[in-house]
Tab-separated table of C-alpha atoms and ligand atoms in Angstrom:
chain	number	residue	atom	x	y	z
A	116	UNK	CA	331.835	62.776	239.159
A	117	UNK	CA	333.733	64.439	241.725
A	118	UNK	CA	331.358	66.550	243.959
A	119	UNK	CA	331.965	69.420	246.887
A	120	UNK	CA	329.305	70.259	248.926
A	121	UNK	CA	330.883	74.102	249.997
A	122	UNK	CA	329.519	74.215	253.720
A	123	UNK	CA	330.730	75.062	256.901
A	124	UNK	CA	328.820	72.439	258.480
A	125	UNK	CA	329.898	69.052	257.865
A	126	UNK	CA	327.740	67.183	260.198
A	127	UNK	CA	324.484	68.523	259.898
A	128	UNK	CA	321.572	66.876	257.943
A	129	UNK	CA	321.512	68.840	255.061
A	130	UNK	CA	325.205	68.103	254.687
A	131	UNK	CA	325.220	64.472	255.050
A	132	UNK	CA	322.162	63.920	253.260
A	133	UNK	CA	323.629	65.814	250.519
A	134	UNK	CA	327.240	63.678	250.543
A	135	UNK	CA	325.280	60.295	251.689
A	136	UNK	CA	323.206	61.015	247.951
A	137	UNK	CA	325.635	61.291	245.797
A	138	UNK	CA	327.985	58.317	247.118
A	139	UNK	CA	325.048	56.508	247.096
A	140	UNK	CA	324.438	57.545	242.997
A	141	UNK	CA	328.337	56.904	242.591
A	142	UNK	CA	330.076	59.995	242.964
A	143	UNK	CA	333.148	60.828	244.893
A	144	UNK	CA	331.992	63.243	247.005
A	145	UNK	CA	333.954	66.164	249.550
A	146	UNK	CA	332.471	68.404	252.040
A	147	UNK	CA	334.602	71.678	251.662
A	148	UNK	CA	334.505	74.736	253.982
A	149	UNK	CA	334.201	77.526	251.991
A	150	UNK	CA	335.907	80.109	254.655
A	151	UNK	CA	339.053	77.623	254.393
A	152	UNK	CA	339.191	78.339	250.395
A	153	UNK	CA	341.720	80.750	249.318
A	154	UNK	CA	341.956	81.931	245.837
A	155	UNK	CA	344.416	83.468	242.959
A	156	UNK	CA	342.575	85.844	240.987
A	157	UNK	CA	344.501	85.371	237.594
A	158	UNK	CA	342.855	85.395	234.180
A	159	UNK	CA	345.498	82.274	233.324
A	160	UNK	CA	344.801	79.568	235.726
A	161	UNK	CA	341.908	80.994	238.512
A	162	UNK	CA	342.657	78.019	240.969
A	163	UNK	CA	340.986	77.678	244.347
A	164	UNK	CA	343.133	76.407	247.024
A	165	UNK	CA	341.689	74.224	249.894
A	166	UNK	CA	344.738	72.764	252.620
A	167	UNK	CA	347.169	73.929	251.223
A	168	UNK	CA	346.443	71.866	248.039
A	169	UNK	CA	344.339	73.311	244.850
A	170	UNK	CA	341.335	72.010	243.978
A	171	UNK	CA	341.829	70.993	240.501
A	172	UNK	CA	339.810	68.368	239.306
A	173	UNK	CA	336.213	69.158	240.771
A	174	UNK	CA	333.334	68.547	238.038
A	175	UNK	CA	330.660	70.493	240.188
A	176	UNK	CA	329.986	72.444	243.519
A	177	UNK	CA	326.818	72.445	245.677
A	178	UNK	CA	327.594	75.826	247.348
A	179	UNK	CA	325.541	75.959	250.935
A	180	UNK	CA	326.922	79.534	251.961
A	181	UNK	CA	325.486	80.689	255.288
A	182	UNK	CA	323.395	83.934	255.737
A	183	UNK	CA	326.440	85.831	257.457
A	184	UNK	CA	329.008	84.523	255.326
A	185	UNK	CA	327.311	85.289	251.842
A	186	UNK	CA	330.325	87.947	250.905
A	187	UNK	CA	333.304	85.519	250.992
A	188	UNK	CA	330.855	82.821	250.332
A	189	UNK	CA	329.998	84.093	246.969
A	190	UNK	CA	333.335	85.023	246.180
A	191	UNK	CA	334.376	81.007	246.918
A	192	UNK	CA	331.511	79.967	244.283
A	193	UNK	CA	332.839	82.548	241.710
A	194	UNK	CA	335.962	81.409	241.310
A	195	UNK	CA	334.442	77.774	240.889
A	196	UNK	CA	333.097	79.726	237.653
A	197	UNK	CA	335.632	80.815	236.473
A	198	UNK	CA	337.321	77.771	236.742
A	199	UNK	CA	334.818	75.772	234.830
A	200	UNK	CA	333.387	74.391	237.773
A	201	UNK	CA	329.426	73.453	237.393
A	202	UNK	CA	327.620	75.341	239.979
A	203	UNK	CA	324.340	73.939	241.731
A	204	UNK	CA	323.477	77.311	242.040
A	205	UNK	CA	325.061	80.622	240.606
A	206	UNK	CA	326.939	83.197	242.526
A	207	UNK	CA	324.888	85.998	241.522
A	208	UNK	CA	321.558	84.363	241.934
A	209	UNK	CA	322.983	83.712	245.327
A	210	UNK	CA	323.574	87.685	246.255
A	211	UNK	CA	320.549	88.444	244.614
A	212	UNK	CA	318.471	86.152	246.772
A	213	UNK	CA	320.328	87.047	249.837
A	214	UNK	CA	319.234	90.706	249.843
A	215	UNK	CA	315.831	90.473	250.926
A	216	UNK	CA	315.041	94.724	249.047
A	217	UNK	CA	316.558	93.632	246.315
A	218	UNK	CA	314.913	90.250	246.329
A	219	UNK	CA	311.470	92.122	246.135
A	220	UNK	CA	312.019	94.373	243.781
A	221	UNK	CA	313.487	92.097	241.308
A	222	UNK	CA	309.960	90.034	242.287
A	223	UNK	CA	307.796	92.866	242.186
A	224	UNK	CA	309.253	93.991	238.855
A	225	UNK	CA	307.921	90.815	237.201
A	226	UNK	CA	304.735	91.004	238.655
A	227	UNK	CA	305.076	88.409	241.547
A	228	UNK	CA	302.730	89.162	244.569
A	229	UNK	CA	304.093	90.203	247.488
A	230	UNK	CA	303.094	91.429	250.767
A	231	UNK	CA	302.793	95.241	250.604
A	232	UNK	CA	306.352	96.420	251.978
A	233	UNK	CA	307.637	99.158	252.248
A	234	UNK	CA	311.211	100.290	253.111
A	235	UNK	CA	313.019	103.989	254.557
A	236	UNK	CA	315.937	104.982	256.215
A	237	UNK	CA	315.033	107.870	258.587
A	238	UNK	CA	313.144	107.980	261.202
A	239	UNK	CA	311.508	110.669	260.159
A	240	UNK	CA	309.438	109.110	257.658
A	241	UNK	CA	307.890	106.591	259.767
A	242	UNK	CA	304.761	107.896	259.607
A	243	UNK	CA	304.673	107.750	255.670
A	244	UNK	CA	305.679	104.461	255.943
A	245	UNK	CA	303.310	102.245	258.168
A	246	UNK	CA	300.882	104.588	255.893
A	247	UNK	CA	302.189	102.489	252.506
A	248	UNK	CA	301.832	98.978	254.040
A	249	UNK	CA	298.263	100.301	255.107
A	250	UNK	CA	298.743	100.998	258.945
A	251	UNK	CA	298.626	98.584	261.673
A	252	UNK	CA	298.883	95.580	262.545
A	253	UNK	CA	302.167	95.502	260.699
A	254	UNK	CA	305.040	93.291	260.526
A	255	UNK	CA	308.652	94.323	260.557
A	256	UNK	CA	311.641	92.637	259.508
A	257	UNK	CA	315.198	92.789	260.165
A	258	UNK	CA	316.636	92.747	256.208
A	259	UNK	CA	319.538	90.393	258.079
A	260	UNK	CA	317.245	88.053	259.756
A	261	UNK	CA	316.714	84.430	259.270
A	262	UNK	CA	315.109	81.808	260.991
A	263	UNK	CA	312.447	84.034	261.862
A	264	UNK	CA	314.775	86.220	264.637
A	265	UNK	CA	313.880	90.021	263.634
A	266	UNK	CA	310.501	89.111	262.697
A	267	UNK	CA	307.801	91.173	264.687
A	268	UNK	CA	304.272	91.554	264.468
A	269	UNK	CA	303.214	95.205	265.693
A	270	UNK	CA	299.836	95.520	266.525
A	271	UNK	CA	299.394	98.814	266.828
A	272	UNK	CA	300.001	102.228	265.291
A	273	UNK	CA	302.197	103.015	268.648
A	274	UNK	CA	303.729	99.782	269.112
A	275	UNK	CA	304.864	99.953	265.323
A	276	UNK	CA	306.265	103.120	265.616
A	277	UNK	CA	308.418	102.320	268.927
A	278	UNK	CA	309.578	99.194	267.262
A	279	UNK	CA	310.959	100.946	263.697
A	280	UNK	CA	312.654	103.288	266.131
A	281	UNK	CA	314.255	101.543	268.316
A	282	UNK	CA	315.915	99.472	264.952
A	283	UNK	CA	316.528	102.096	263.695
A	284	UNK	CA	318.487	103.747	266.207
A	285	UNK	CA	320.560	100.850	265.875
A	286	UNK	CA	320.998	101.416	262.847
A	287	UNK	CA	319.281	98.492	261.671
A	288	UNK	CA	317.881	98.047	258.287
A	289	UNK	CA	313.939	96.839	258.429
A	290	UNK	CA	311.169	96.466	256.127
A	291	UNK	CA	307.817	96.822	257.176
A	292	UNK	CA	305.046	94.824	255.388
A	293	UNK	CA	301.207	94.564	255.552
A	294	UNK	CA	300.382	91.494	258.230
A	295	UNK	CA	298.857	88.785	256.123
A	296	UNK	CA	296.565	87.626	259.088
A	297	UNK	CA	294.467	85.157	256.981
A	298	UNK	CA	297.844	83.304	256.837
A	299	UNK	CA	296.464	81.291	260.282
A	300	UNK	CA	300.464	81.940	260.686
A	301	UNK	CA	300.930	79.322	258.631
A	302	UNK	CA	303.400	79.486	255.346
A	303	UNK	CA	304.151	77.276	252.288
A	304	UNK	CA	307.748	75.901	251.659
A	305	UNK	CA	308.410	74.934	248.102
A	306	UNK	CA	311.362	73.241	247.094
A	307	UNK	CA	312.583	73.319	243.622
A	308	UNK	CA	314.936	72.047	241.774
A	309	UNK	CA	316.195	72.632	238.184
A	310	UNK	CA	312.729	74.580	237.055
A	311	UNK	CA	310.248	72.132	238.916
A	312	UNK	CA	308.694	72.168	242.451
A	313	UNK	CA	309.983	68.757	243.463
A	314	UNK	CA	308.755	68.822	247.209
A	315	UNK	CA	306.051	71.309	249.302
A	316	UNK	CA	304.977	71.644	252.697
A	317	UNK	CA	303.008	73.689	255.012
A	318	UNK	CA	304.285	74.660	257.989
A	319	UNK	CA	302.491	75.847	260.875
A	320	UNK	CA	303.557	78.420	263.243
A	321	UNK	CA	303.465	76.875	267.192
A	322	UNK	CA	299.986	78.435	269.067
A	323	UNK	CA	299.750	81.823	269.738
A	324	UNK	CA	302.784	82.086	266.639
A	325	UNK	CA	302.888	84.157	264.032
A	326	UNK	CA	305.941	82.645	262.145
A	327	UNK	CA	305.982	79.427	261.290
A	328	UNK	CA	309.824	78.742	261.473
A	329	UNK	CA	309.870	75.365	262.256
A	330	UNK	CA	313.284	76.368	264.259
A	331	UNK	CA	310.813	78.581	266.396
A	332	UNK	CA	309.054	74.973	267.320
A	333	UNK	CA	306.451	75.055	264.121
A	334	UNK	CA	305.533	71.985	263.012
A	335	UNK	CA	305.330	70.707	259.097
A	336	UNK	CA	303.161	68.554	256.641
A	337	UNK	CA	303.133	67.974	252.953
A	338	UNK	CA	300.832	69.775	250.892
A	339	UNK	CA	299.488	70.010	247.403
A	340	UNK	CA	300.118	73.082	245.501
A	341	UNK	CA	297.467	75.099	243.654
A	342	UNK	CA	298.834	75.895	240.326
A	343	UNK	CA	299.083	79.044	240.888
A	344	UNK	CA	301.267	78.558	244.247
A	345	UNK	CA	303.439	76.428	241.920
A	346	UNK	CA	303.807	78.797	239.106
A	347	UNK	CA	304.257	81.370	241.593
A	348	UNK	CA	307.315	79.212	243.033
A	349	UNK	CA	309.004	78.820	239.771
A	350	UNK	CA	308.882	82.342	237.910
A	351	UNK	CA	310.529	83.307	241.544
A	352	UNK	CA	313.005	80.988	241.489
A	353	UNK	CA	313.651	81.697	238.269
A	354	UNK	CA	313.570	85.688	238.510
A	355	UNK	CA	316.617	85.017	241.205
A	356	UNK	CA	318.467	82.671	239.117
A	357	UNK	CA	318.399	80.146	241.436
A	358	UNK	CA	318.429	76.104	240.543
A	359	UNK	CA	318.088	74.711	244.029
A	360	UNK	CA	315.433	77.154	245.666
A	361	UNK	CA	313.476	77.557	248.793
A	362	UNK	CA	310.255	79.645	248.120
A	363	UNK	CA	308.609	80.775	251.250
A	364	UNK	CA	304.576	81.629	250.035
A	365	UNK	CA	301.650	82.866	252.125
A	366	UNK	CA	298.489	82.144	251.058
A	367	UNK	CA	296.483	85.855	251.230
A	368	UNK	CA	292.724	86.617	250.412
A	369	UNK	CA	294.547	88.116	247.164
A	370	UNK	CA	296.109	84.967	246.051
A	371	UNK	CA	299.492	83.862	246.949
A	372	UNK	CA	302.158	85.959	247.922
A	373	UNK	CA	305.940	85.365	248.204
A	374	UNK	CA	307.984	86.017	251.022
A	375	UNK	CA	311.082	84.400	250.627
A	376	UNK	CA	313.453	83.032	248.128
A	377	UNK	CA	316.197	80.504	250.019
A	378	UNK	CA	319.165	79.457	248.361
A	379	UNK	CA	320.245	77.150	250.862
A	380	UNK	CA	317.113	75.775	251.949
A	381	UNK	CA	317.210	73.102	254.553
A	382	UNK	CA	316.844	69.349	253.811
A	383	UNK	CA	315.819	67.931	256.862
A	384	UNK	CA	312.162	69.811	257.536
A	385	UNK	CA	311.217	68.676	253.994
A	386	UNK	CA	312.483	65.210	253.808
A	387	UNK	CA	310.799	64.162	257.266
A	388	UNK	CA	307.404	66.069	255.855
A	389	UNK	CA	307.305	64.350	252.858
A	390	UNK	CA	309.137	61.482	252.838
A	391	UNK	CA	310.637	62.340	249.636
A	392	UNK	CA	314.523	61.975	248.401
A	393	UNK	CA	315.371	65.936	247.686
A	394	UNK	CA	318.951	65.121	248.182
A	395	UNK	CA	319.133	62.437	245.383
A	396	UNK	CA	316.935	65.393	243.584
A	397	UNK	CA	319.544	67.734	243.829
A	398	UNK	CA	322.233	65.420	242.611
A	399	UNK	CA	320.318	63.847	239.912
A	400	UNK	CA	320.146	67.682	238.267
A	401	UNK	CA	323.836	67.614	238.999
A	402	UNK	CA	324.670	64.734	237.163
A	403	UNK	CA	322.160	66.026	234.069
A	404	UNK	CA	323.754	69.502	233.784
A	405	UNK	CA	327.257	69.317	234.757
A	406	UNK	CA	327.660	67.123	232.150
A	407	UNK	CA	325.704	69.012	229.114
A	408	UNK	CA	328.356	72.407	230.204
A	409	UNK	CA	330.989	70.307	229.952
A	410	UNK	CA	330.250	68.822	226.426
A	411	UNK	CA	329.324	72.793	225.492
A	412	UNK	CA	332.916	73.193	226.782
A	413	UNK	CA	334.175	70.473	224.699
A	414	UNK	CA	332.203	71.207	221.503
B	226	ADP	P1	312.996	84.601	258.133
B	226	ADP	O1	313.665	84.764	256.826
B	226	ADP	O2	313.768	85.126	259.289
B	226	ADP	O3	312.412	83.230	258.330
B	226	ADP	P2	310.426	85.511	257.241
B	226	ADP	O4	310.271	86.779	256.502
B	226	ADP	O5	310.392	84.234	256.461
B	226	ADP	O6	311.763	85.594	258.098
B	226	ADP	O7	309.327	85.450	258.389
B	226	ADP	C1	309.245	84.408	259.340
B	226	ADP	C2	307.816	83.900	259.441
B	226	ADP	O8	306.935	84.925	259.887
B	226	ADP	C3	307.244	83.466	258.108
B	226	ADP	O9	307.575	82.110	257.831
B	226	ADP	C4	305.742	83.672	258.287
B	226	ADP	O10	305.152	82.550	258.910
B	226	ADP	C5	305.685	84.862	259.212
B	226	ADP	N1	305.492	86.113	258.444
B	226	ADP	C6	306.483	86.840	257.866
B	226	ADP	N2	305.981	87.912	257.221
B	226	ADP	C7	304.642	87.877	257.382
B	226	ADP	C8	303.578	88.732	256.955
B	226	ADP	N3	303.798	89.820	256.248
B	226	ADP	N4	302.324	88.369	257.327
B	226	ADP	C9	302.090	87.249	258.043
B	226	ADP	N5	303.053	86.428	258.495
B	226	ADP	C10	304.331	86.722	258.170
């Protein structure tokens, strides 16, 4: 098959892994930035144009869109759609996931647990809101975070309150959420892949660390999965839409609760953890899939 891994990031592990797997199962495999994709939007021939040449004879995309880029990025993967192109993961489940509100309340609407969060826009309401998550300590998020940056824990009613201000007069959007101290700042990563959890691991927030991001010097192991942490995993997964997934879960005195949904979730952390091919993973549900849309497409 002919494979492009959509990234902007051609050497980093996730990247090469990604290409290194699928040359390695036989497949002719490209590494395409995304931002260097330009597009006709035509209902006769959608073609996506890469150098100046299009890209015509791709059988499937592994779209690895970065957090700031998800606009275009999505836009990129749609038109892969449209052309026929197999799609490691969809567009849409890709904005859905991205959107950390809507990402909850999709969650929450199915009965997933979650952290209590809560959300506002003024300033005036702060009150009322550290009041739904249950008061303090509290943790507040920047809804355009990742890698943990935006993350705080507020332990008190006061510190909470200066915090959501001073976001907020930056006209930041946050969510606040109860703290989930029993967490030990320690969170589950589970990787899936088509509707399984293929890899897990626990990672472990540095001392004196709330957050676990292992880019914020945490450190990772595998783990075993309760059933319920793995059922948990999948319905999310599958609420988003997403085939290649990253669920973030805490475990909390009531059960586990998800964070997190990742649609580009990093190779490297899990690989070294667990020892286990996820790349190969990823491009053995390539190789099942792409080719049962394309005999639908045939047939
Ligand atoms: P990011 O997407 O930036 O990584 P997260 O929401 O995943 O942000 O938070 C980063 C880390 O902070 C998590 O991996 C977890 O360890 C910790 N954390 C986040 N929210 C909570 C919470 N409500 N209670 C306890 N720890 C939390």
């Amino acid at each position: 098959m002919k494979i492009a891994i959509l990234s902007q990031e051609p050497s980093i592990y996730s990247t090469q892994r990604l290409k290194e797997a699928g040359e390695k199962r036989g497949h002719e495999v490209r590494v395409i930035n995304y931002l260097r994709c330009y597009m006709n939007i035509t209902s006769h021939r959608p073609t996506a144009i890469y150098q100046g040449k299009p890209l015509v004879d791709l059988d499937a995309v592994i779209p690895r869109i970065g957090a700031s880029k998800t606009f275009y990025g999505t836009a990129v993967v749609r038109q892969f759609e449209m052309m026929g192109v197999f799609t490691a993961n969809a567009s849409q489940a890709i904005s859905r996931s991205r959107d950390k509100l809507r990402c909850m309340q999709l969650l929450a609407r199915e009965g997933i647990g979650l952290p209590v969060t809560g959300f506002a826009h003024s300033t005036k309401d702060i009150d009322g809101l550290i009041e739904v998550v249950g008061g303090a300590p509290l943790v507040i998020k920047l809804l355009e975070g990742t890698q943990g940056i935006g993350v705080v824990l507020a332990e008190t009613k006061q510190a909470a309150t200066s915090v959501i201000e001073a976001f907020r007069g930056l006209d930041a959007n946050i969510l606040v959420q109860e703290y989930i101290a029993e967490a030990g700042g320690a969170d589950i990563r589970c990787f899936l892949v088509g509707d399984k959890v293929i890899a897990s691991m626990k990672r472990q927030g540095a001392p004196g660390e709330f957050r676990s991001n292992l880019h914020r010097g945490g450190s990772a192991q595998k783990i075993k999965l309760t059933p319920e942490e793995r059922s948990t995993a999948v319905r999310a997964a599958k609420i988003m839409g997403l085939k290649v997934a990253g669920v973030d879960i805490l475990r909390s005195n009531h059960g586990p609760v998800v964070m997190e949904v990742n649609s580009s979730p990093g190779l490297e952390g899990i690989e070294a953890a667990t020892n286990l091919d996820v790349a190969g993973k990823i491009i053995a549900y390539i190789e099942k899939n792409a080719s049962k849309g394309s005999d639908r497409h045939d047939g």
